[in-house]
Tab-separated table of C-alpha atoms and ligand atoms in Angstrom:
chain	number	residue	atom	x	y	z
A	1497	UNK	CA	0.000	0.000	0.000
A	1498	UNK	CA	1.412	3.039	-0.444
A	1499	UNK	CA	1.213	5.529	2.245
A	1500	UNK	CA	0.962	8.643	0.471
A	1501	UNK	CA	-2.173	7.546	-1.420
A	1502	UNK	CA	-3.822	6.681	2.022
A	1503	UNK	CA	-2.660	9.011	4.473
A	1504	UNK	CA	-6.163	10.328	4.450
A	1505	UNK	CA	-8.250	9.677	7.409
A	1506	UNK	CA	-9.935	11.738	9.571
A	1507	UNK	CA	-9.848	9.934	13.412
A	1508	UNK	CA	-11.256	13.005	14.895
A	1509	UNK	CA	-7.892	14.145	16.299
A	1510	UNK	CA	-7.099	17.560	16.061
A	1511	UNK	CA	-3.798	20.044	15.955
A	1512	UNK	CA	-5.132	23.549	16.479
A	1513	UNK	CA	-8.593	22.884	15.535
A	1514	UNK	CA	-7.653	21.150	12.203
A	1515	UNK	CA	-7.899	17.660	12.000
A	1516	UNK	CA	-4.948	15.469	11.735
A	1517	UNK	CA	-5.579	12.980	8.212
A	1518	UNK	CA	-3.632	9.591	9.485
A	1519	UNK	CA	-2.961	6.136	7.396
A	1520	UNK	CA	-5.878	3.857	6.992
A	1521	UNK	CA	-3.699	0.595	7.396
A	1522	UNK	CA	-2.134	-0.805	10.273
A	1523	UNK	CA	1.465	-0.936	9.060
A	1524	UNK	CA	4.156	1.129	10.080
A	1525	UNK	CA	4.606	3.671	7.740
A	1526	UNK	CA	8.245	4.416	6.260
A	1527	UNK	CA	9.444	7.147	8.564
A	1528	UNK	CA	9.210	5.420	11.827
A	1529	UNK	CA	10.483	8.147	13.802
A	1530	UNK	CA	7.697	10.619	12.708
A	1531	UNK	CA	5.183	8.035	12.423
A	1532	UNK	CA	5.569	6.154	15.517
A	1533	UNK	CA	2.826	7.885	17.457
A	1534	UNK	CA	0.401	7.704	14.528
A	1535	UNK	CA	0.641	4.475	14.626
A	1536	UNK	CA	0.216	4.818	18.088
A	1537	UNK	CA	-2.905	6.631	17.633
A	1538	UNK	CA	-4.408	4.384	15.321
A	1539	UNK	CA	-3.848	1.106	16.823
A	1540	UNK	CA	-6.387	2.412	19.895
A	1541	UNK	CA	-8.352	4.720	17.722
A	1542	UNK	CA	-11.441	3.754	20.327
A	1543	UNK	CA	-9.515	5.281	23.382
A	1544	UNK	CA	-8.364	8.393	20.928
A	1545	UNK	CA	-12.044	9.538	20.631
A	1546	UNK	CA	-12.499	8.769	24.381
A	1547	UNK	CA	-9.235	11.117	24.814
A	1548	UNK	CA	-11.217	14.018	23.035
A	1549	UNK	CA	-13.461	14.472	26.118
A	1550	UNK	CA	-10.268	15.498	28.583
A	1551	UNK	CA	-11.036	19.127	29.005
A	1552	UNK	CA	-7.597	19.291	30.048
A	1553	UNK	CA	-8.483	20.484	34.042
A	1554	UNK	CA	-5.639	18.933	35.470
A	1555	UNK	CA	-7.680	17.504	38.176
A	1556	UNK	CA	-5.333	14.417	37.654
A	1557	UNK	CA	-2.175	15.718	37.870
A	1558	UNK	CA	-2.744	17.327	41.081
A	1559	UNK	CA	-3.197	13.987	42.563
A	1560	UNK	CA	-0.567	12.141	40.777
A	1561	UNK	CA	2.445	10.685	42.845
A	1562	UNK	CA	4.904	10.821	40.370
A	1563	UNK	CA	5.563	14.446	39.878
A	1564	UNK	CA	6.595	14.447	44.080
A	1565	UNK	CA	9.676	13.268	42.894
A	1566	UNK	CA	12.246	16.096	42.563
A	1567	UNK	CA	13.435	13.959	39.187
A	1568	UNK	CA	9.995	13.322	37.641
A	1569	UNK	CA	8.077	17.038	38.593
A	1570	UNK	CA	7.278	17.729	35.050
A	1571	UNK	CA	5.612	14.203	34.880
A	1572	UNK	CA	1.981	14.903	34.511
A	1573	UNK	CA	-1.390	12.749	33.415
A	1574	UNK	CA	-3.174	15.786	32.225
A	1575	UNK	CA	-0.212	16.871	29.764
A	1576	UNK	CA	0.301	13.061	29.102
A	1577	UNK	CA	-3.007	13.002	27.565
A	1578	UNK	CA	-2.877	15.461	25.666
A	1579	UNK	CA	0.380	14.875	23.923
A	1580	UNK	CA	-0.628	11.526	23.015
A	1581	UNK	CA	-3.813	13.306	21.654
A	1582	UNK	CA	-1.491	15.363	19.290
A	1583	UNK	CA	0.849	12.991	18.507
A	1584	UNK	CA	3.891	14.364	20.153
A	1585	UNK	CA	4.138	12.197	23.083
A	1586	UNK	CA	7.926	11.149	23.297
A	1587	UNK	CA	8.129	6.561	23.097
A	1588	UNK	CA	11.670	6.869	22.896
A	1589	UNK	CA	12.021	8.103	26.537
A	1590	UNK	CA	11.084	7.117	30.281
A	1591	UNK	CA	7.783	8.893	30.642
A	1592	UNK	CA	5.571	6.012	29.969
A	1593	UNK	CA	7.075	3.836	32.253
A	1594	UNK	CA	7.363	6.385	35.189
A	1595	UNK	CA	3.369	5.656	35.819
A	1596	UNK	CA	2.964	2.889	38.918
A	1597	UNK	CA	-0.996	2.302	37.554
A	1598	UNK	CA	-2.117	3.407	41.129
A	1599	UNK	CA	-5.464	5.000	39.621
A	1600	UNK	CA	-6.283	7.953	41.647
A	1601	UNK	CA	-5.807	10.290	38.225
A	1602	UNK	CA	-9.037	7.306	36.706
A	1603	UNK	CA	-10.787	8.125	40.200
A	1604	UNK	CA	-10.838	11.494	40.383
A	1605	UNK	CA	-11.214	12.375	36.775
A	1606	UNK	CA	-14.908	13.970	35.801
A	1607	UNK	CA	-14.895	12.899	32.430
A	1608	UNK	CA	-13.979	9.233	33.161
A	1609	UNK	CA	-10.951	9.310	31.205
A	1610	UNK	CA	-9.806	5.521	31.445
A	1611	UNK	CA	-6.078	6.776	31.971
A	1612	UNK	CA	-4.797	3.054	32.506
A	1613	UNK	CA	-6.042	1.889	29.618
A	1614	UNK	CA	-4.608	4.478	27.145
A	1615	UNK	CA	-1.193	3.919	29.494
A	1616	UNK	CA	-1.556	0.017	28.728
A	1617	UNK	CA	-2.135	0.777	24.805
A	1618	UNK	CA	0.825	2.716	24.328
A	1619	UNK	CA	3.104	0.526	26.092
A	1620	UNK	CA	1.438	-2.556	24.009
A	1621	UNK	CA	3.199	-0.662	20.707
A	1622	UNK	CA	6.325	-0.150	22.376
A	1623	UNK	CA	6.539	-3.546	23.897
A	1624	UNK	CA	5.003	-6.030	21.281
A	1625	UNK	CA	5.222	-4.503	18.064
A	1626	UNK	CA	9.025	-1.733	19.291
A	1627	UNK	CA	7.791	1.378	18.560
A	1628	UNK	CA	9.708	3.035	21.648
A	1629	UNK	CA	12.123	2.451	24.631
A	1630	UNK	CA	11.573	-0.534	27.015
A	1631	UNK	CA	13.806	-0.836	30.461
A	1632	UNK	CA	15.996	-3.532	30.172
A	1633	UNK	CA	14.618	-4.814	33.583
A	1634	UNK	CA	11.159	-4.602	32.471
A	1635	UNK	CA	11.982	-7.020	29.287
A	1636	UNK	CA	13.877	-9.080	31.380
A	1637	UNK	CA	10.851	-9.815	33.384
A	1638	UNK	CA	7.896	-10.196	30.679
A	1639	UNK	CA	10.354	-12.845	28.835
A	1640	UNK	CA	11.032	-14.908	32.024
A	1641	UNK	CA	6.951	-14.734	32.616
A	1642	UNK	CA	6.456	-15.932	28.997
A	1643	UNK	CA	8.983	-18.968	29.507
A	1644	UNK	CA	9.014	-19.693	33.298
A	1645	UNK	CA	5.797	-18.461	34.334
A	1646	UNK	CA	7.228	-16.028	37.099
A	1647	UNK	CA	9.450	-12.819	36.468
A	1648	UNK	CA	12.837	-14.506	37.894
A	1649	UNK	CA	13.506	-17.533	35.552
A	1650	UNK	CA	12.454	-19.616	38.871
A	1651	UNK	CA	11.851	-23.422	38.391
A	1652	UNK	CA	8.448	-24.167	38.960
A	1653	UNK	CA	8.931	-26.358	41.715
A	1654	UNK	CA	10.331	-23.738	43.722
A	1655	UNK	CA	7.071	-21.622	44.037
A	1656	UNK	CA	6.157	-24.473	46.094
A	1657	UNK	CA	9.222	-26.576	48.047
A	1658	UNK	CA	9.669	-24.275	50.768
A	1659	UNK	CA	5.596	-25.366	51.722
A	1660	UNK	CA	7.240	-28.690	51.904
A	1661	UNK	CA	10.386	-27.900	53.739
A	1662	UNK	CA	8.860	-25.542	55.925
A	1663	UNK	CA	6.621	-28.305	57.280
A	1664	UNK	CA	2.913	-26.861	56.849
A	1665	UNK	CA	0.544	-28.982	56.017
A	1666	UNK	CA	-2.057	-28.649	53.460
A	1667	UNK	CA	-5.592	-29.628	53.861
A	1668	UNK	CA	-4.927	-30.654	57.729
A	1669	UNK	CA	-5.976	-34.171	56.652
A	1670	UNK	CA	-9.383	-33.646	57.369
A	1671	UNK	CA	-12.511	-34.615	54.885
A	1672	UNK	CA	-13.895	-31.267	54.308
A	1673	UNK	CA	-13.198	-29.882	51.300
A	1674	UNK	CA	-10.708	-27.264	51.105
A	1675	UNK	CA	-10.646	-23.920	49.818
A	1676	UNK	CA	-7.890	-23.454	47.577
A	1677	UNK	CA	-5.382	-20.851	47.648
A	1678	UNK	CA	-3.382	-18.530	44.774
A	1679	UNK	CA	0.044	-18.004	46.142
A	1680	UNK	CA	1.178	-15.134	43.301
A	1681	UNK	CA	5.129	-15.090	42.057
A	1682	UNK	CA	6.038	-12.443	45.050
A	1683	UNK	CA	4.821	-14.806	47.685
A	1684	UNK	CA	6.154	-17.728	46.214
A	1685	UNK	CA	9.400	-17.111	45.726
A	1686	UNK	CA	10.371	-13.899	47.584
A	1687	UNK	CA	12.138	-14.578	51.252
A	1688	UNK	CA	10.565	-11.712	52.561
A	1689	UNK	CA	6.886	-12.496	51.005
A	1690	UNK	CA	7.215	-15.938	52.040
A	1691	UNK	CA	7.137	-15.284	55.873
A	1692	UNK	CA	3.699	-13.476	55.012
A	1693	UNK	CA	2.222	-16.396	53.507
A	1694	UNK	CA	3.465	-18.644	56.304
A	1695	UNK	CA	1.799	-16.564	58.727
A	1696	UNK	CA	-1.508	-16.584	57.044
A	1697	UNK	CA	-1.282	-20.166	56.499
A	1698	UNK	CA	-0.474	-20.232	60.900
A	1699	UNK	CA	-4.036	-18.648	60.945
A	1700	UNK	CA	-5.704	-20.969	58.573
A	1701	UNK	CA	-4.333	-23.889	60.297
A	1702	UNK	CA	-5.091	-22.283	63.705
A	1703	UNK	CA	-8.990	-21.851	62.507
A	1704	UNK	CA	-9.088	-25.088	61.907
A	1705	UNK	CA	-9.536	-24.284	57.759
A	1706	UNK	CA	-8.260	-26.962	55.455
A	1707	UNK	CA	-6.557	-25.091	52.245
A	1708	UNK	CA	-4.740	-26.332	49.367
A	1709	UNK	CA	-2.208	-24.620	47.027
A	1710	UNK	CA	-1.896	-25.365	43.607
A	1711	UNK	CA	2.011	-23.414	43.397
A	1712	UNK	CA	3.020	-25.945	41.717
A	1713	UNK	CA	0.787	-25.504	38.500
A	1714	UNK	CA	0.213	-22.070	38.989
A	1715	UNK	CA	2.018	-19.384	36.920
A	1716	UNK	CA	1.983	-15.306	37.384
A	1717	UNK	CA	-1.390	-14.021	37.431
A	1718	UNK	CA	-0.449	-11.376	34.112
A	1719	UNK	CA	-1.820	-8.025	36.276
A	1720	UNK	CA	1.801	-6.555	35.661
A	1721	UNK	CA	3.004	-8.058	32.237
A	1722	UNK	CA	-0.802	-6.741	31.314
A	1723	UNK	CA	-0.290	-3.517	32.838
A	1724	UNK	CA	3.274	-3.046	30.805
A	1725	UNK	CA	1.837	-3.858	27.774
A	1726	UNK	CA	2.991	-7.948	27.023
A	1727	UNK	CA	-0.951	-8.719	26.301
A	1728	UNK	CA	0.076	-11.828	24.860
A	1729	UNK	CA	1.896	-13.224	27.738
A	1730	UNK	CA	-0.871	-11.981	29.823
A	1731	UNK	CA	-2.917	-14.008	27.660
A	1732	UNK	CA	-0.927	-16.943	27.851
A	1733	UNK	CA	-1.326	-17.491	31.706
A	1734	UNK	CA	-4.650	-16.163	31.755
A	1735	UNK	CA	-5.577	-19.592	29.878
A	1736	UNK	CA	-2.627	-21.308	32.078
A	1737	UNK	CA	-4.630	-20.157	34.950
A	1738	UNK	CA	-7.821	-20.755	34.466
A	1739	UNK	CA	-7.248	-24.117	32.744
A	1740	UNK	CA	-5.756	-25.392	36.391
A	1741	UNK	CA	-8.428	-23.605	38.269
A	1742	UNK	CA	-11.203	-25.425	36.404
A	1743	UNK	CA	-8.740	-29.102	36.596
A	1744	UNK	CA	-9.156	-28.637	40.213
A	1745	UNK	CA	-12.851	-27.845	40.154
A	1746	UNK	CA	-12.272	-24.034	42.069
A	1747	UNK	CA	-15.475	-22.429	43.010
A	1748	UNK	CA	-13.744	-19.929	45.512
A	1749	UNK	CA	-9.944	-18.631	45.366
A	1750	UNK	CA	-8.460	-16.621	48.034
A	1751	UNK	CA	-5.729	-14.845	46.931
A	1752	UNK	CA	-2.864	-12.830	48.789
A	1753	UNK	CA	-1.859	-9.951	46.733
A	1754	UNK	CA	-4.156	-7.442	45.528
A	1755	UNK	CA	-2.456	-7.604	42.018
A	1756	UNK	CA	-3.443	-11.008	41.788
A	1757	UNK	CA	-7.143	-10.013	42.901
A	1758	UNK	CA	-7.169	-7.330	40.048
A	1759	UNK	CA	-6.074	-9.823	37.867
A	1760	UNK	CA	-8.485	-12.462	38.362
A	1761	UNK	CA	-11.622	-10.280	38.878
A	1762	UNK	CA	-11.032	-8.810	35.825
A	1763	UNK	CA	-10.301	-12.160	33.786
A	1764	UNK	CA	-13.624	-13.773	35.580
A	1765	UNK	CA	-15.797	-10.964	34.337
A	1766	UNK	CA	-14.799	-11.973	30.999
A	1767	UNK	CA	-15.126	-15.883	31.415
A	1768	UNK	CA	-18.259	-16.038	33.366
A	1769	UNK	CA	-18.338	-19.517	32.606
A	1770	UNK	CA	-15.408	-19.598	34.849
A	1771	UNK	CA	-17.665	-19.215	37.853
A	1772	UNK	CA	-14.907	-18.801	40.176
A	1773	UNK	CA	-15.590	-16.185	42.812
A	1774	UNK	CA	-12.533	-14.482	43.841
A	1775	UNK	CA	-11.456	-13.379	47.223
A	1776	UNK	CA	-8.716	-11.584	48.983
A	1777	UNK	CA	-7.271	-13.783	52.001
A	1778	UNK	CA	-7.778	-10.683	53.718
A	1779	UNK	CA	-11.410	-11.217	53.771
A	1780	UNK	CA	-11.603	-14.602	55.124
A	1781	UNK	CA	-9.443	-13.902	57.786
A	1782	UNK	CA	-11.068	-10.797	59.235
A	1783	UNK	CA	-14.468	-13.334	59.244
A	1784	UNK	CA	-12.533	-16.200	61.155
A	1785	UNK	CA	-11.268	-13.145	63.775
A	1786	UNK	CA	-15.043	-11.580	63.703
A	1787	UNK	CA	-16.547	-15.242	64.684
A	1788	UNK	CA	-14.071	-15.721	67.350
A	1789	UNK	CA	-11.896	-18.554	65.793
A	1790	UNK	CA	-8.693	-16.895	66.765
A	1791	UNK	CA	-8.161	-15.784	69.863
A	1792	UNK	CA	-5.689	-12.783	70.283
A	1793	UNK	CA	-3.303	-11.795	72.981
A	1794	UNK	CA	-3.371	-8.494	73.945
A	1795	UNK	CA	-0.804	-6.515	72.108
A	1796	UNK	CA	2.267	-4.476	73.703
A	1797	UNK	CA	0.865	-0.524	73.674
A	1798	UNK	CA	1.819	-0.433	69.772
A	1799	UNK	CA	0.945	2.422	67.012
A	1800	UNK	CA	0.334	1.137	64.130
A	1801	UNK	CA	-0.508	2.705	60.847
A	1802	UNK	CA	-2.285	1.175	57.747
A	1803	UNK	CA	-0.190	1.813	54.140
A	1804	UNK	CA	-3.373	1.143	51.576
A	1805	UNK	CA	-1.838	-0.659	48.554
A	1806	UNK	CA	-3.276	0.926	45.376
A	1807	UNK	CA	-4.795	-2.187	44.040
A	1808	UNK	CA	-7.090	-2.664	47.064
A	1809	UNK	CA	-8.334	0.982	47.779
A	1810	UNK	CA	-8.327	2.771	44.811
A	1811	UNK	CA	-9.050	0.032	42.468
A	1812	UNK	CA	-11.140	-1.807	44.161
A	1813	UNK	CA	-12.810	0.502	46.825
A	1814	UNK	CA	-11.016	-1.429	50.177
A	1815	UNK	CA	-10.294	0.708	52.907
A	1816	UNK	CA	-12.030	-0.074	55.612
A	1817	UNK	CA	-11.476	-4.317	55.944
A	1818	UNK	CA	-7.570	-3.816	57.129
A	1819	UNK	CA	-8.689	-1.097	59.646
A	1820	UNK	CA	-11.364	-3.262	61.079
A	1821	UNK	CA	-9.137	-5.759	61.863
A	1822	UNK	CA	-6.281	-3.174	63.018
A	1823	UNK	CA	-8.963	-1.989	65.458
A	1824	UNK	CA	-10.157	-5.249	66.671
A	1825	UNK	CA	-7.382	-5.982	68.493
A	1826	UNK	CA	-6.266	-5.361	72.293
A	1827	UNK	CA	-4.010	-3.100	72.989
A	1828	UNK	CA	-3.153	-1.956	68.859
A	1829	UNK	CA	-3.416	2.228	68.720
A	1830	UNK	CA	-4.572	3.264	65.002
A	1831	UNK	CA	-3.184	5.988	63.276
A	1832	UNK	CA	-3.628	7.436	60.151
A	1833	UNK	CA	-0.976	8.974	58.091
A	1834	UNK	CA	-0.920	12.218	55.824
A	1835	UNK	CA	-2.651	10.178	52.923
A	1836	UNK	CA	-4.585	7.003	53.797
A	1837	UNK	CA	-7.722	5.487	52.120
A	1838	UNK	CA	-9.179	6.208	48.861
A	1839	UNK	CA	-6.504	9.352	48.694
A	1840	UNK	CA	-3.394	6.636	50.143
A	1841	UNK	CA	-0.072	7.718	48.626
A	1842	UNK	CA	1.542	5.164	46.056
A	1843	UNK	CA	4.646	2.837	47.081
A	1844	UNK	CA	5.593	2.897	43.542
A	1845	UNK	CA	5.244	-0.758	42.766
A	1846	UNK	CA	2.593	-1.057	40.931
A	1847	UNK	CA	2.224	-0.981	36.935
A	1848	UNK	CA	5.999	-2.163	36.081
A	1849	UNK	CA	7.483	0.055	38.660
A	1850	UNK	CA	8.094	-3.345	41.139
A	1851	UNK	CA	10.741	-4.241	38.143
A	1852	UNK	CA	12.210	-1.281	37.451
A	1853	UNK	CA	15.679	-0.223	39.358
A	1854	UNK	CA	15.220	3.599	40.788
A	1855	UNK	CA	17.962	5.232	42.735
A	1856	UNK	CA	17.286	6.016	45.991
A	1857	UNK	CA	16.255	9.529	46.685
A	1858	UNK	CA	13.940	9.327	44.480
A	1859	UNK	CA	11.544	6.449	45.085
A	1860	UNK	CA	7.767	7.281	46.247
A	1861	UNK	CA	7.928	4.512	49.093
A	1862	UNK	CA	10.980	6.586	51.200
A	1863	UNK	CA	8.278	9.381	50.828
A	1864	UNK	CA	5.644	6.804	52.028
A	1865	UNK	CA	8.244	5.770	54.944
A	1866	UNK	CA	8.646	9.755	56.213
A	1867	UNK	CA	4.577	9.890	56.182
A	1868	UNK	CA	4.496	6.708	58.524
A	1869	UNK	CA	7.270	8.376	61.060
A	1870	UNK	CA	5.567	11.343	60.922
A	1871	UNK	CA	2.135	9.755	61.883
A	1872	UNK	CA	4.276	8.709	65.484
A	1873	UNK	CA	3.820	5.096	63.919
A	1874	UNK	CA	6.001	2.300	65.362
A	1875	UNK	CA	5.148	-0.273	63.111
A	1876	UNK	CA	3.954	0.419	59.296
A	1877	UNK	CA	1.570	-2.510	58.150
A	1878	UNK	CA	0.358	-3.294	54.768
A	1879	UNK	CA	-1.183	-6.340	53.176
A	1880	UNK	CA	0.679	-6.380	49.683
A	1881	UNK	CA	3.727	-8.301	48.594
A	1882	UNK	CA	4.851	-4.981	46.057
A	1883	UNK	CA	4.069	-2.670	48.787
A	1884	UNK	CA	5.662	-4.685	51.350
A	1885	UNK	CA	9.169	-5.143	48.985
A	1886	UNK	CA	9.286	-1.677	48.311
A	1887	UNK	CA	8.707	0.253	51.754
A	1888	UNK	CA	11.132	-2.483	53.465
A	1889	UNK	CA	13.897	-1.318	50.516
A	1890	UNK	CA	13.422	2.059	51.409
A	1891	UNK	CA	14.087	1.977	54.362
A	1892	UNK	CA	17.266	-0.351	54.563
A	1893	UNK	CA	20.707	1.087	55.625
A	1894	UNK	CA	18.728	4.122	56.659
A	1895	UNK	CA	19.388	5.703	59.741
A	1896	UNK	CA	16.476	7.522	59.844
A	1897	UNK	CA	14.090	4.805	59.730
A	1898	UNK	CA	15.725	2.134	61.912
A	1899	UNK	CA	12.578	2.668	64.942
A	1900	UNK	CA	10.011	1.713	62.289
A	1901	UNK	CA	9.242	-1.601	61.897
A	1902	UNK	CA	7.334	-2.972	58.685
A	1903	UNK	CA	4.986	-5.581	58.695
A	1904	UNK	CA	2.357	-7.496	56.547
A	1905	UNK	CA	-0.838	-7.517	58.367
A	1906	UNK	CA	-1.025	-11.297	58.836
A	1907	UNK	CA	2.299	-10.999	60.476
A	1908	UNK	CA	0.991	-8.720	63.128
A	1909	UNK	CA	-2.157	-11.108	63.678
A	1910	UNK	CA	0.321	-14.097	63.636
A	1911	UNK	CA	2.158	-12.674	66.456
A	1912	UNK	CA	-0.563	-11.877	68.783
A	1913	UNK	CA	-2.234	-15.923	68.319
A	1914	UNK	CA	-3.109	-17.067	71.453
A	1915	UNK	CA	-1.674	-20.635	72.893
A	1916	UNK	CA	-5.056	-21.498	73.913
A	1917	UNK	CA	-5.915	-21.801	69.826
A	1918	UNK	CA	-3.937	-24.448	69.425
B	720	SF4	S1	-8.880	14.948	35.120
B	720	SF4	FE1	-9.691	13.948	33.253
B	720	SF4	S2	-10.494	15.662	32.033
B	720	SF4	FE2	-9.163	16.589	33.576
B	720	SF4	S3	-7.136	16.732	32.560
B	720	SF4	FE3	-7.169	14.779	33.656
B	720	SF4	S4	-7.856	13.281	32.143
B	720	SF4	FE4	-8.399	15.336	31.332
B	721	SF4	S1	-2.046	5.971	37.485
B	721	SF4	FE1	-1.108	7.056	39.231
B	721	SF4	S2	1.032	7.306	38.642
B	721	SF4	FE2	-0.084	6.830	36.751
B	721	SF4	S3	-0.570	8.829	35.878
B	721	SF4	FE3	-2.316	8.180	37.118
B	721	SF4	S4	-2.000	9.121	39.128
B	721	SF4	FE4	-0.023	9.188	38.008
């Protein structure tokens, strides 16, 4: 086809109220430098004419993490949108991948401008079909999830021998049946994560609930190779996935990381046939506490402060679950820090930014950490393996924030177990 014959059609965008003609076809045309973001523009066409309702108000950026960073300050959704909407948005660079996917600009935006996805879209061309700049770290991790199934070229196996070694036991040997859970790459392989899930599985078995984990067969649940553009591999263990949950006859998975949760709702709304209800571990095991299955100690005078991870409270609307449970127990003092809830400040893992390698000084979880000191917290808790990773990094070899302790939330309810449980 040749390009100069076609390069007629009118997409509705527009360059000082004149419309911008772009190919018809979906090839790249010959200048790929200049043509790069046309491309761009017609490969999610139905997002462009979503992008002509930004009124540009900026509501977003002012709510935006990223631009609290002394190195990223000109980093803005509002312009973002709009030079993707002219066609001069840079691929080359680091500005796409600067965005952790946190949502509050999607939240708080009064035209419903679905930010993520257009974010998603563009990193599709760069990452799929190299129309831009990808981190090296970032590749590195979508082509061990394409081969291995998890972002660190792990052995399958692995996800799951420290269950065995570490002597829990699955299923408790009873009859009942037992609900099944999704351990996630972080917790199945990280040291750190790992602790988490071994404490949550101390409650499980301390309730008297039979569970079963399917490591072994399970693969990465795609939220983050989705959310940096690999929709193929996200694909791929999307059908991985589900193929093992319906092998195993799943009706209910409890999941640990919120990324996994975002994952799986979404992929369930489009399989309903699935009929697999999804449901963060979190859930279940502020139920078992409400119904008096575990009994508590009563906690040391402690102030303790709740770090919201992105993909429960902004994405998915929960806030108060985690505070419930905070406040249900003897002895715990609640506090909140400068941003909490809905309007919770981003630990910068989310959306690639788990993979990517940023210098300290300039990472949005040592701002996170300064928020919790601030707050008079002694221990920070979360319930996230990302946000968990990156707020202990911050803080390591840090003077500053050597009285803080960090903690997973089923940490701090596995140290206050009673004997009389067991
Ligand atoms: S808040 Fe929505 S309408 Fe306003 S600039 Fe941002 S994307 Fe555009
Ligand atoms: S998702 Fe978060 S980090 Fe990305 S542009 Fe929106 S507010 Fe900024």
């Amino acid at each position: 086809m040749n390009h100069n014959e076609v390069k007629n059609v009118d997409y509705g965008f527009r360059l000082s109220g004149k419309p911008i003609l772009l190919y018809q076809d979906r090839s790249l045309a010959a200048d790929e430098s200049t043509h790069h973001m046309e491309k761009a523009l017609r490969q999610m066409s139905m997002e462009y004419y979503t992008l002509e309702r930004c009124l540009q108000c900026g509501i977003c950026s002012s709510y935006c993490p990223v631009h609290l960073l002394k190195a990223n300050e000109s980093f803005s959704p509002r312009s973002f949108i709009q030079k993707t909407r002219l066609g001069l948005l840079d691929l080359s660079g680091d500005e796409l991948w600067m965005c952790t996917n946190c949502g509050h600009c999607q939240m708080v935006c009064p035209f419903e401008i679905p930010l993520l996805d257009v974010m998603a879209s563009l990193r599709h061309l760069i990452v799929e079909q190299g129309a831009g700049h990808v981190p090296v770290s970032i590749k590195s991790s979508i082509a061990s999830i394409a081969s291995f199934g998890n972002p660190w070229k792990e052995e399958p196996a692995n996800r799951v021998k420290w269950i065995q070694e570490s002597g829990i036991s699955q299923s408790l040997g009873t009859e009942e049946t037992p609900i099944y859970l999704f351990l996630g790459c972080f917790t199945g392989y990280d040291r750190r994560a790992r602790q988490t899930a071994e404490a949550a599985m101390h409650i499980l078995q301390t309730a008297r609930i039979p569970f079963k984990i399917m490591a072994e067969e399970e693969v990465c649940c795609g939220d983050t190779v989705r959310r940096v553009g690999d929709f193929s591999t996200s694909e791929k263990v999307r059908k991985i996935n589900r193929d093992i949950f319906l092998k195993n006859h799943v009706k209910q998975l409890y999941v640990f990381s919120p990324h996994c949760f975002n994952a799986f709702q979404d992929m369930f709304v489009k399989e309903p046939e699935c009929e697999i209800q999804v449901v963060p571990l979190l859930e279940l095991i502020f139920d078992l506490l409400h119904q008096g299955l575990i009994k508590l100690n009563t906690y040391q005078n402690t102030r303790v402060t709740f770090h919201d991870p992105c993909f429960f409270s902004k994405h998915r609307g929960i806030i108060d679950l985690p505070r419930q449970i905070l406040d249900s127990m003897t002895g715990i003092e609640r506090v909140e820090m400068e941003h909490y809830g809905k309007n919770s400040l981003c630990c910068g893992g989310g959306g690639g930014g788990i993979w990517r390698d940023i210098k300290k000084g300039e990472r949005l979880s040592e701002i996170r950490l300064d928020e919790a000191i601030n707050c008079g917290a002694d221990i920070l808790v979360t319930s996230c393996p990302y946000c968990l990773s990156m707020l202990e990094d911050a803080g390591k070899g840090d003077e500053k924030y050597r009285d803080i302790e960090i903690m997973d939330i089923f940490e701090l309810i596995g140290k206050g177990i009673r004997d009389e449980n067991n």
